[in-house]
Amino acid sequence: MSHIADRIISDVGLEAGVAGLTTEKIETVVNQMLKGETGAKLRAYKETCMRCGLCSQGCHYYMSHDQDPSYSPVNKATETMYELMEKKGKVEPQRIYEMAQMAYTECNLCKRCAHYCPIGIDTGYIMSMVRRICYLLDVVPQYIRDTAHSHSSTMNQMWVKDDEWIDSLQWQEDEARDEFPDLRIPLDKEGADIYYSVIAPEPKFRTQLIYQAAAIMNAAGCDWTMPSHPGWDNSDMCMFVGDFENMGRLKRAHYESAQKLRVKRIVMGECGHAFRSVYDMGNRWLGHKKMPVPVIHAIDFYWELIRDNKIKITHKYEKPVTIQDPCNIIRGRGLMDKLRDVVHFLCEEVVEMTPNREHNYCCCAGGGVINCGPPFKNTRMTGNRVKAEQLKATGVKDVVIPCHNCHGGIEDIIGYYDLGMHGKFIGDIIYELMEKPEL
Amino acid sequence: MTSLYSFVTGPLAWIAFGIFIIGSVYRLVSMYALAKAKDGSSLAYMSWFYGLRSILAWMVPFKSQGWKSDPLMTVTTFVFHIAFLLVAVFLNAHVVLWDMNFGISIPSLPTAFGDIVSFVAIAGCAVFAYRRLSLPHVKGVTRCQDWFALILVILPFITGVLAYHQIGPVLLMTILHVLSAELLIALIPFTRLSHALFVLFTRAYMGSEFGGVRHANDW
Ligand code: SF4
Ligand code: SF4
Ligand code: SF4
């Protein structure tokens, strides 16, 4: 069995954070957090866990490291939260470094292990609470901390300035009008049926996705709008950092910007973690049992367009594809059937990975792990050999991936294991196949 | 010796049951109070339907991913728990106790069968011990408390079998058997064996979250 202490990776954020710690500070913060923020759920988990090890095989890290027990869910919980609870926070600063590395970079909060634990222990929740403690201790990997800072200062993930956001939308509208002469990206249209929200990397790096979304909305004749003001970014790295205060601010801004425009509902782009923050984490922090504005994921939206016959495609995608099931919308929100309906509508042949649907393996990028940046890239690559094997076994070249994070993670794995495949958003495929005006 | 016997089967038994009942109620009530105070955003999603659905799904051997992943553990878990309940409630000596002390009469297991079931329960504990000793992913997380719980469970079975087969002084073995059983009963709420109290709730909660919020199966 390996040990976390033997695989410490140098990271500025973790190092600087730990340098500022004293044992007294750790003790105070841990106890305050355990007393003030956690309750029966965590206590029952710790006590009721039978240390049976059944959860081990649920975790892709464990499976990918030749069943190294150090990566099993129960071991991760034992070496972090359970130890903090048992020792009442009396641990050395270096131990916090190890725990932070484990919680931020060796668990994707994907909850796959939930299918394996007879007791019903939620290791993803436990690791989120470890992250919360590390955040309160200011021991956070530098890259993701920077992203969270961007959220808290600009209300978006990528330091996109307010005028740059509007510029990007108008630029895409302008470009698209060459191809679709009557296309508009309506800004701040009050009372629209659809408020379309994206993650900040879309205007920043993948602006063509906004172009494609506009083309689809246009072709389907949707009454839609995008906001010109903060709140447009639905992403949420604060949730993964453990900065729940800012998580709440972000979600409130998102909901409120939609409420201000009195839209009927929010449609989110193809992203998994942002959806989680809306239905599972941010809403709870704000005290909403249900979402104050109905929110649906792009898959749901495409599915409706197909059901209502609003998308016309000229032909089906000819090459065989496989499907990545993003945890946050599949195990997280049950969209597996709709995802399949949409992909089968668009593509001639689908070769499934096994296991799939809610038993899928995570892409290993989720839970903010990819956002911890280059120092931890190898952690993701070696931590998800099983995904590479799954992908390879399908023998196809195209992977349909309806999640931004999964895109990043899977493309990295494809490169690292030299699989010669590539990923596609559903929007990419719809755009490619849809009827376009003859010019 | 006989007075000791009447003490352990009389007052001490009442004390053990008392500790068990009061302890269990206390643990459940205080855990619920804590949940109400601190876990509102989780309690809000508890659902009878999805909770029960999850409990039932996990009662079916080999249905969940977990039960599929380790057949030896699955068989052992089911067989052990069934054997434990059968012996504890329906062994003929115990049936006599229910009748004498509480006036409850229930059918009893045939004697020879009761004996076999006791051995099966002991074998189950042996498998649990084997896993803790030799499987790396179990060994690494095993602590004293886990061993303590296992010993607590196995002792009444071993002493019971010895007493029944008249190995060693019968009266002494019987006293040890009763004592170890009382210790087990009294300590259930305060050791790892408290999973007997909490597992239904943790399972129901996971089932509620998966069914009601996540719209996916949790097995
Ligand atoms: S990565 Fe997923 S399967 Fe592994 S411990 Fe974390 S939540 Fe469980
Ligand atoms: S499967 Fe559940 S009870 Fe068993 S060790 Fe893992 S978390 Fe604990
Ligand atoms: S990035 Fe994709 S696969 Fe990975 S956790 Fe998120 S949704 Fe799951």
XYZ file of C-alpha atoms and ligand atoms in Angstrom:
682
model
C 0.000 0.000 0.000
C 1.340 3.388 -0.954
C 0.856 6.406 1.259
C -0.126 9.955 0.470
C 3.066 11.220 2.152
C 5.111 9.398 -0.519
C 3.456 11.149 -3.429
C 3.405 14.763 -2.342
C 3.294 17.127 -5.310
C 4.692 20.611 -5.066
C 2.040 23.302 -5.368
C 2.444 26.965 -4.490
C -0.987 27.303 -2.964
C -0.642 24.275 -0.729
C 2.911 25.160 0.291
C 2.202 28.775 1.119
C -0.973 27.808 2.935
C 0.721 25.221 5.098
C 3.605 27.606 5.862
C 1.084 29.901 7.520
C -0.394 27.212 9.771
C 0.183 26.481 13.425
C -1.173 23.455 15.245
C -3.369 25.741 17.367
C -4.899 27.330 14.305
C -5.648 23.933 12.794
C -7.264 22.770 15.988
C -9.454 25.860 16.292
C -10.607 25.881 12.691
C -11.274 22.132 12.504
C -13.334 22.151 15.675
C -15.238 25.266 14.726
C -16.092 23.775 11.390
C -17.052 20.358 12.787
C -19.206 21.925 15.486
C -20.697 24.703 13.442
C -21.204 23.226 10.007
C -21.460 19.460 10.093
C -23.874 17.360 12.052
C -25.534 13.987 12.266
C -24.825 13.066 8.667
C -21.055 13.145 9.072
C -21.145 11.629 12.547
C -23.352 8.754 11.414
C -21.089 8.092 8.441
C -18.002 7.872 10.599
C -19.645 5.625 13.127
C -21.642 3.411 10.838
C -18.895 2.683 8.299
C -17.974 -0.964 8.886
C -14.556 -0.655 7.243
C -15.587 -3.466 4.941
C -13.763 -2.035 1.946
C -16.592 -2.764 -0.493
C -16.485 0.807 -1.755
C -12.921 0.330 -3.048
C -13.845 -1.085 -6.421
C -16.211 1.797 -7.019
C -13.362 4.255 -7.338
C -11.495 4.724 -10.611
C -8.364 5.855 -8.744
C -8.240 2.565 -6.854
C -8.912 0.531 -9.987
C -6.414 2.463 -12.070
C -3.612 2.096 -9.520
C -3.755 -1.705 -9.518
C -6.040 -1.740 -6.496
C -3.785 0.322 -4.285
C -5.761 0.594 -1.005
C -4.499 4.102 -0.420
C -6.955 5.298 -3.101
C -10.011 3.487 -1.828
C -12.868 5.759 -0.740
C -12.904 4.479 2.825
C -9.162 5.013 3.130
C -9.434 8.555 1.825
C -12.135 9.277 4.392
C -10.145 7.567 7.161
C -6.944 9.438 6.425
C -8.633 12.814 6.267
C -11.969 13.515 7.935
C -12.074 10.561 10.301
C -8.563 11.332 11.505
C -9.453 14.994 12.065
C -12.533 13.963 14.008
C -10.703 11.392 16.094
C -7.791 13.662 16.939
C -10.119 16.636 17.409
C -8.039 18.623 14.944
C -4.727 18.000 16.705
C -2.611 17.324 13.621
C 0.590 18.790 12.221
C 0.527 21.317 9.351
C 2.185 18.848 6.969
C -0.681 16.450 7.551
C -3.076 19.145 6.322
C -1.021 19.366 3.123
C -1.488 15.632 2.615
C -5.185 15.796 3.367
C -5.675 18.729 1.009
C -3.863 16.927 -1.792
C -6.021 13.874 -1.240
C -9.309 15.756 -1.020
C -8.713 18.190 -3.892
C -6.860 15.979 -6.333
C -7.553 12.323 -5.572
C -11.324 12.426 -5.418
C -13.621 13.771 -8.130
C -16.664 13.875 -5.826
C -18.231 11.721 -8.533
C -20.122 9.540 -6.021
C -19.604 6.387 -8.002
C -18.611 4.671 -4.755
C -22.191 5.191 -3.568
C -23.254 2.204 -5.654
C -20.875 0.016 -3.682
C -21.447 0.933 -0.041
C -24.170 -1.123 1.662
C -24.405 1.400 4.486
C -25.055 4.295 2.127
C -22.014 6.382 2.962
C -21.411 9.378 0.739
C -17.665 9.708 0.401
C -18.107 12.602 -2.009
C -19.800 14.584 0.746
C -17.082 13.694 3.247
C -14.356 14.869 0.877
C -16.240 18.127 0.231
C -16.208 18.754 3.958
C -12.457 18.068 4.095
C -12.039 20.633 1.323
C -14.139 23.072 3.303
C -11.755 22.710 6.249
C -8.709 23.106 3.985
C -10.257 26.202 2.451
C -10.911 27.705 5.878
C -7.271 26.933 6.705
C -6.276 28.612 3.445
C -4.590 25.479 2.082
C -5.889 25.265 -1.488
C -4.140 24.321 -4.759
C -3.099 27.526 -6.491
C -4.887 27.162 -9.823
C -8.306 26.438 -8.467
C -7.899 29.082 -5.790
C -7.152 31.599 -8.527
C -10.284 30.542 -10.386
C -12.367 30.908 -7.256
C -10.880 34.371 -6.754
C -11.906 35.267 -10.260
C -15.445 34.215 -9.405
C -15.528 36.286 -6.273
C -14.134 39.425 -7.875
C -15.788 39.354 -11.306
C -18.687 36.927 -10.763
C -17.280 34.782 -13.534
C -14.648 32.104 -13.685
C -12.283 33.612 -16.248
C -11.839 37.292 -15.356
C -14.052 38.174 -18.336
C -14.834 41.887 -17.977
C -18.415 43.075 -18.330
C -17.813 44.790 -21.672
C -15.784 41.856 -23.005
C -18.734 39.589 -22.361
C -21.111 41.742 -24.378
C -18.445 42.172 -27.058
C -18.040 38.417 -27.423
C -21.767 37.892 -27.850
C -22.074 40.668 -30.404
C -19.033 39.390 -32.222
C -20.568 35.909 -32.470
C -23.861 37.385 -33.609
C -22.044 39.325 -36.289
C -20.097 36.285 -37.496
C -23.160 34.082 -37.558
C -25.170 36.525 -39.636
C -22.965 35.676 -42.617
C -24.331 32.182 -42.447
C -27.787 32.839 -40.965
C -28.816 36.320 -42.146
C -31.661 36.789 -39.681
C -29.862 35.411 -36.609
C -29.880 37.435 -33.394
C -28.428 36.925 -29.979
C -31.042 38.891 -28.066
C -29.591 40.580 -24.988
C -31.698 41.252 -21.905
C -34.979 40.431 -23.573
C -37.540 40.667 -20.803
C -40.059 37.859 -20.503
C -38.267 35.552 -22.947
C -39.042 31.829 -22.792
C -35.401 30.892 -22.452
C -32.494 32.467 -20.617
C -29.389 30.817 -21.994
C -26.435 30.624 -19.611
C -22.947 29.284 -20.211
C -19.705 28.800 -18.330
C -17.099 31.530 -18.611
C -14.628 29.406 -20.608
C -17.157 29.595 -23.486
C -16.699 33.310 -24.266
C -13.038 32.988 -23.322
C -11.834 29.932 -25.281
C -14.691 28.190 -27.029
C -16.663 31.053 -28.472
C -17.828 28.873 -31.370
C -20.083 27.062 -28.903
C -22.049 30.266 -28.388
C -22.202 30.653 -32.152
C -23.564 27.119 -32.501
C -26.077 27.559 -29.700
C -27.323 30.728 -31.364
C -27.628 28.884 -34.672
C -29.671 26.121 -33.034
C -31.958 28.562 -31.171
C -32.405 30.483 -34.374
C -33.238 27.436 -36.470
C -35.641 26.115 -33.837
C -37.366 29.489 -33.615
C -36.845 29.841 -29.850
C -37.789 32.931 -27.892
C -34.527 33.328 -26.043
C -32.133 35.780 -24.493
C -28.725 36.121 -22.903
C -28.081 38.577 -20.081
C -25.714 41.484 -20.553
C -24.967 41.668 -16.834
C -23.126 39.484 -14.263
C -24.950 36.276 -13.460
C -24.516 34.978 -17.017
C -21.795 32.541 -15.898
C -23.368 29.433 -14.394
C -20.058 27.786 -13.451
C -18.936 27.418 -9.880
C -15.425 26.554 -8.743
C -16.118 28.042 -5.310
C -18.300 25.007 -4.662
C -15.338 22.699 -5.280
C -12.869 24.828 -3.337
C -15.076 24.772 -0.246
C -15.764 28.501 -0.433
C -19.462 28.085 0.186
C -20.051 31.773 0.874
C -19.050 32.675 -2.662
C -20.822 29.623 -4.034
C -23.993 31.135 -2.598
C -23.236 34.555 -4.105
C -22.688 33.024 -7.530
C -25.870 31.023 -7.559
C -27.880 33.927 -6.246
C -26.510 36.132 -9.028
C -27.392 33.478 -11.601
C -30.973 32.993 -10.399
C -31.539 36.698 -9.824
C -30.305 37.788 -13.224
C -32.885 35.426 -14.715
C -35.572 36.665 -12.343
C -34.784 40.272 -13.251
C -35.489 39.445 -16.868
C -38.679 37.608 -15.852
C -37.775 34.704 -18.129
C -39.705 31.437 -18.001
C -36.668 29.251 -17.421
C -32.921 28.909 -17.638
C -31.332 26.599 -20.197
C -27.735 25.764 -19.377
C -25.035 24.865 -21.860
C -23.324 21.480 -21.920
C -21.656 21.466 -18.537
C -21.893 19.065 -15.636
C -20.477 20.746 -12.580
C -22.443 23.964 -13.137
C -25.599 21.915 -13.156
C -24.599 20.265 -9.880
C -24.123 23.624 -8.271
C -27.637 24.599 -9.305
C -29.589 21.512 -8.209
C -27.473 20.070 -5.435
C -25.134 22.490 -3.699
C -25.739 26.188 -4.317
C -29.502 25.889 -4.008
C -29.161 24.217 -0.603
C -26.756 26.830 0.649
C -29.294 29.479 -0.327
C -32.072 27.503 1.327
C -34.013 26.708 -1.832
C -35.447 23.223 -1.818
C -36.526 23.712 -5.402
C -34.866 25.991 -7.902
C -36.375 29.489 -7.772
C -36.288 29.640 -11.553
C -36.670 26.338 -13.431
C -33.271 25.275 -14.772
C -32.652 22.605 -17.375
C -29.504 21.198 -18.885
C -28.717 21.385 -22.595
C -29.464 17.663 -23.016
C -32.978 18.186 -21.750
C -33.343 21.132 -24.074
C -32.103 19.270 -27.174
C -34.349 16.381 -26.263
C -37.366 18.707 -26.229
C -36.381 20.201 -29.572
C -36.215 16.729 -31.062
C -39.470 15.635 -29.443
C -41.240 18.713 -30.798
C -39.702 18.264 -34.198
C -37.956 21.605 -34.081
C -34.525 20.493 -35.260
C -34.183 19.399 -38.834
C -31.072 17.519 -39.741
C -29.992 16.764 -43.264
C -28.530 13.350 -42.497
C -27.253 11.300 -39.588
C -23.682 11.426 -38.333
C -22.118 8.538 -40.182
C -19.122 7.473 -38.142
C -19.781 5.357 -35.037
C -19.625 7.234 -31.733
C -19.459 6.345 -28.065
C -21.020 8.290 -25.211
C -19.364 9.712 -22.115
C -21.874 9.860 -19.266
C -20.929 12.916 -17.206
C -21.455 12.053 -13.516
C -23.003 15.347 -12.574
C -25.859 15.093 -15.025
C -26.209 11.301 -15.173
C -25.570 9.915 -11.689
C -26.372 13.458 -10.613
C -29.545 14.153 -12.493
C -30.718 11.066 -14.320
C -30.348 12.360 -17.867
C -28.999 9.058 -19.239
C -32.090 8.113 -21.239
C -32.550 11.525 -22.791
C -28.859 11.659 -23.631
C -29.183 8.374 -25.482
C -32.354 9.427 -27.274
C -30.612 12.562 -28.504
C -27.444 10.791 -29.614
C -29.334 7.995 -31.347
C -31.424 10.591 -33.151
C -28.278 12.259 -34.438
C -25.904 9.355 -35.087
C -26.082 6.183 -37.150
C -24.219 3.978 -34.721
C -23.533 4.161 -31.007
C -21.047 1.815 -29.344
C -21.570 1.896 -25.577
C -18.748 1.876 -23.070
C -19.145 -0.508 -20.147
C -20.036 0.209 -17.452
C -22.196 3.132 -18.503
C -25.238 5.194 -17.525
C -25.250 5.860 -13.777
C -22.487 3.314 -13.275
C -20.095 5.219 -15.514
C -16.549 5.950 -14.500
C -15.830 9.646 -13.996
C -13.525 11.345 -16.494
C -11.231 12.166 -13.536
C -11.371 15.870 -14.339
C -14.485 16.575 -12.318
C -14.876 17.840 -8.797
C -12.453 20.618 -9.619
C -9.502 18.265 -10.076
C -8.712 19.509 -13.579
C -8.938 23.038 -12.230
C -6.087 22.282 -9.810
C -3.930 22.772 -12.876
C -0.746 21.380 -14.423
C 0.954 20.192 -11.198
C -1.732 17.542 -10.891
C -2.151 16.518 -14.497
C -0.380 13.216 -13.947
C -2.611 12.486 -10.994
C -5.524 12.587 -13.414
C -3.760 10.597 -16.100
C -2.541 7.732 -13.932
C -5.726 7.951 -11.859
C -7.960 7.043 -14.769
C -6.344 4.263 -16.732
C -9.689 2.457 -16.524
C -11.312 5.186 -18.580
C -8.643 4.834 -21.251
C -9.271 1.093 -21.365
C -13.008 1.649 -21.609
C -12.604 4.141 -24.431
C -10.173 1.953 -26.316
C -12.428 -1.096 -26.085
C -15.160 0.680 -28.055
C -12.922 0.869 -31.122
C -14.562 4.110 -32.264
C -12.958 7.475 -32.927
C -15.608 9.941 -31.800
C -16.756 10.453 -28.229
C -19.914 12.435 -27.542
C -19.208 14.400 -24.362
C -21.939 16.723 -23.127
C -19.836 18.308 -20.368
C -17.043 20.850 -20.484
C -15.020 19.283 -17.716
C -15.325 15.823 -19.166
C -14.147 17.274 -22.463
C -10.944 18.531 -20.924
C -10.416 15.343 -18.939
C -11.134 12.921 -21.759
C -9.078 14.821 -24.335
C -6.146 14.656 -21.902
C -6.608 10.933 -21.414
C -6.889 10.353 -25.132
C -3.595 12.182 -25.611
C -1.789 10.519 -22.718
C -2.807 6.979 -23.686
C -2.504 7.746 -27.373
C -6.002 6.601 -28.278
C -6.402 8.640 -31.455
C -9.964 9.647 -30.586
C -11.578 12.995 -30.101
C -14.479 14.510 -28.247
C -17.556 16.283 -29.550
C -20.233 18.334 -27.853
C -23.791 17.520 -28.871
C -24.001 21.129 -30.052
C -21.075 20.440 -32.415
C -22.938 17.550 -33.990
C -26.300 19.272 -34.246
C -24.642 22.288 -35.820
C -22.796 20.092 -38.297
C -25.898 18.181 -39.357
C -28.599 20.821 -39.267
C -30.271 22.364 -42.279
C -28.702 25.706 -43.069
C -30.071 28.441 -45.319
C -28.802 28.371 -48.900
C -26.879 31.528 -49.591
C -21.919 -20.784 41.180
C -25.676 -21.244 41.000
C -26.226 -17.937 42.748
C -23.927 -16.334 40.210
C -25.982 -18.011 37.533
C -29.204 -16.641 38.891
C -27.606 -13.193 39.153
C -26.435 -13.087 35.525
C -29.691 -14.511 34.202
C -31.787 -12.335 36.530
C -30.884 -8.769 37.463
C -27.929 -8.527 35.108
C -30.057 -9.508 32.152
C -32.509 -6.753 32.993
C -29.647 -4.301 33.285
C -28.230 -5.353 29.916
C -31.574 -5.021 28.176
C -32.151 -1.736 29.963
C -28.856 -0.297 28.779
C -29.575 -1.520 25.277
C -33.027 -0.005 25.087
C -32.282 3.266 26.855
C -28.948 3.567 25.041
C -30.527 2.930 21.655
C -33.313 5.403 22.224
C -30.836 7.972 23.470
C -28.560 7.517 20.472
C -31.370 7.663 17.948
C -33.072 10.632 19.554
C -29.874 12.631 19.970
C -28.781 11.835 16.416
C -32.154 12.984 15.129
C -31.975 16.166 17.185
C -28.519 16.854 15.775
C -29.768 16.193 12.256
C -32.637 18.597 12.769
C -30.317 21.264 14.096
C -27.545 20.888 11.534
C -28.608 18.887 8.498
C -31.758 20.671 7.435
C -30.694 20.789 3.808
C -30.396 17.000 3.854
C -33.408 16.120 5.993
C -35.576 18.165 3.660
C -35.014 15.616 0.915
C -35.823 12.496 2.946
C -38.491 10.478 1.178
C -40.335 7.395 2.393
C -40.744 6.023 -1.073
C -37.154 6.340 -2.248
C -35.790 5.462 1.193
C -37.697 2.195 1.345
C -36.936 1.471 -2.282
C -33.235 1.715 -1.551
C -33.462 -0.442 1.577
C -35.327 -3.129 -0.328
C -32.953 -2.996 -3.282
C -29.977 -3.544 -1.004
C -31.708 -6.466 0.711
C -31.467 -8.409 -2.535
C -28.147 -10.250 -2.735
C -26.070 -9.435 -5.832
C -28.394 -6.671 -6.989
C -26.150 -3.689 -6.229
C -22.717 -2.981 -7.644
C -21.322 -3.427 -4.136
C -22.822 -6.862 -3.662
C -21.666 -7.870 -7.136
C -18.111 -6.770 -6.541
C -17.225 -9.178 -3.734
C -19.271 -12.408 -3.745
C -17.591 -13.910 -0.681
C -18.406 -10.826 1.369
C -21.943 -10.706 0.006
C -22.755 -14.298 0.843
C -21.109 -13.960 4.235
C -22.943 -10.754 5.105
C -26.353 -12.134 4.267
C -25.786 -15.565 5.783
C -24.228 -14.152 8.945
C -26.997 -11.662 9.645
C -29.715 -14.224 9.046
C -27.912 -16.779 11.225
C -27.439 -14.180 13.949
C -31.138 -13.356 14.071
C -32.214 -16.977 13.871
C -30.017 -17.982 16.786
C -30.722 -14.914 18.887
C -34.486 -15.202 18.558
C -35.437 -18.739 17.617
C -32.886 -21.039 19.252
C -34.872 -23.374 21.489
C -33.062 -22.341 24.686
C -33.815 -18.709 23.844
C -37.431 -19.452 23.036
C -37.780 -20.854 26.555
C -36.311 -17.578 27.880
C -38.788 -15.443 25.963
C -41.581 -17.537 27.374
C -40.351 -17.583 30.975
C -39.420 -13.916 31.226
C -41.834 -12.143 28.944
C -44.562 -14.692 28.413
C -44.008 -14.539 24.651
C -44.223 -17.908 22.978
C -42.736 -18.304 19.531
C -41.786 -21.365 17.530
C -38.254 -22.647 17.964
C -35.676 -24.046 15.597
C -35.135 -27.814 15.594
C -32.230 -28.476 17.976
C -29.805 -29.868 15.433
C -30.549 -27.045 13.023
C -29.967 -24.443 15.720
C -26.589 -26.006 16.320
C -25.657 -25.835 12.643
C -26.774 -22.221 12.388
C -24.516 -21.332 15.315
C -21.562 -22.820 13.511
C -22.518 -20.925 10.384
C -22.510 -17.664 12.346
C -19.064 -18.481 13.728
C -17.843 -19.256 10.216
C -19.215 -15.884 9.103
C -17.178 -14.113 11.762
C -14.156 -16.090 10.636
C -14.598 -14.762 7.100
C -14.866 -11.211 8.431
C -11.672 -11.778 10.414
C -9.943 -13.267 7.385
C -10.814 -10.184 5.345
C -9.461 -7.862 8.018
C -6.230 -9.802 8.218
C -5.478 -10.458 4.600
C -7.209 -8.116 2.167
C -5.071 -4.984 1.851
C -8.004 -2.619 1.297
C -9.696 -3.853 4.463
C -6.603 -4.358 6.600
C -5.427 -0.805 6.010
C -8.563 0.757 7.470
C -9.207 -1.743 10.245
C -8.864 -0.319 13.745
C -9.124 -1.775 17.278
C -12.804 -0.844 17.409
C -13.489 -3.110 14.458
C -11.793 -6.049 16.124
C -13.530 -5.296 19.387
C -16.931 -5.399 17.687
C -16.107 -8.676 15.978
C -14.937 -10.299 19.221
C -18.015 -9.020 21.006
C -20.196 -10.745 18.440
C -18.356 -14.030 18.241
C -17.989 -14.680 21.993
C -21.628 -15.581 22.744
C -21.603 -18.014 19.837
C -18.419 -19.752 20.905
C -19.428 -20.016 24.555
C -22.910 -21.097 23.537
C -21.620 -23.904 21.380
C -19.208 -25.021 24.127
C -21.977 -25.022 26.719
C -24.395 -26.885 24.481
C -21.867 -29.563 23.583
C -20.815 -29.777 27.224
C -17.193 -28.982 26.511
C -15.646 -27.654 29.718
C -17.653 -27.112 32.912
C -21.235 -26.677 31.725
C -22.431 -24.233 34.328
C -19.364 -22.009 33.938
C -19.710 -22.057 30.154
C -23.378 -21.189 30.421
C -22.597 -18.295 32.733
C -19.901 -17.057 30.346
C -22.317 -17.413 27.469
C -24.990 -15.354 29.186
C -22.430 -12.776 30.298
C -20.969 -12.338 26.825
C -24.421 -12.087 25.295
C -25.352 -9.412 27.827
C -22.183 -7.517 27.089
C -22.990 -7.669 23.388
C -26.555 -6.450 23.887
C -25.565 -3.623 26.198
C -22.779 -2.383 23.940
C -24.628 -2.404 20.612
C -25.541 1.294 20.844
C -22.031 2.355 21.808
C -19.718 0.446 19.463
C -19.373 -0.180 15.733
C -22.345 -2.484 16.199
C -24.434 0.677 16.295
C -24.668 0.197 12.545
C -27.632 -1.974 13.516
C -29.373 1.223 14.673
C -28.233 3.650 12.026
C -27.944 1.710 8.814
C -31.613 2.001 7.924
C -31.384 5.772 8.167
C -28.134 6.193 6.237
C -29.452 3.849 3.572
C -32.811 5.601 3.383
C -31.083 8.959 3.147
C -28.831 7.861 0.304
C -31.854 6.351 -1.412
C -33.807 9.584 -1.014
C -31.022 11.717 -2.458
C -30.456 9.405 -5.378
C -34.118 8.805 -6.102
C -35.534 12.249 -5.402
C -32.730 14.654 -6.297
C -30.380 12.737 -8.535
C -33.020 10.691 -10.400
C -30.706 7.697 -10.528
C -30.480 4.340 -8.792
C -28.172 4.022 -5.808
C -27.391 0.353 -6.292
S -13.466 9.774 -6.884
Fe -15.600 9.192 -6.949
S -15.558 7.004 -6.512
Fe -13.591 7.806 -5.881
S -13.858 8.301 -3.714
Fe -14.284 10.156 -4.846
S -16.487 10.117 -5.096
Fe -15.906 8.033 -4.565
S -18.334 0.269 1.671
Fe -19.226 1.761 3.057
S -19.173 0.753 5.019
Fe -17.786 -0.383 3.723
S -15.818 0.590 4.057
Fe -16.703 1.614 2.309
S -17.728 3.392 3.188
Fe -17.341 1.978 4.874
S -16.231 16.309 -15.410
Fe -17.698 15.014 -16.245
S -17.222 12.893 -15.621
Fe -16.042 14.196 -14.571
S -17.116 14.642 -12.635
Fe -17.828 16.223 -14.011
S -19.453 15.398 -14.971
Fe -18.310 13.687 -13.982
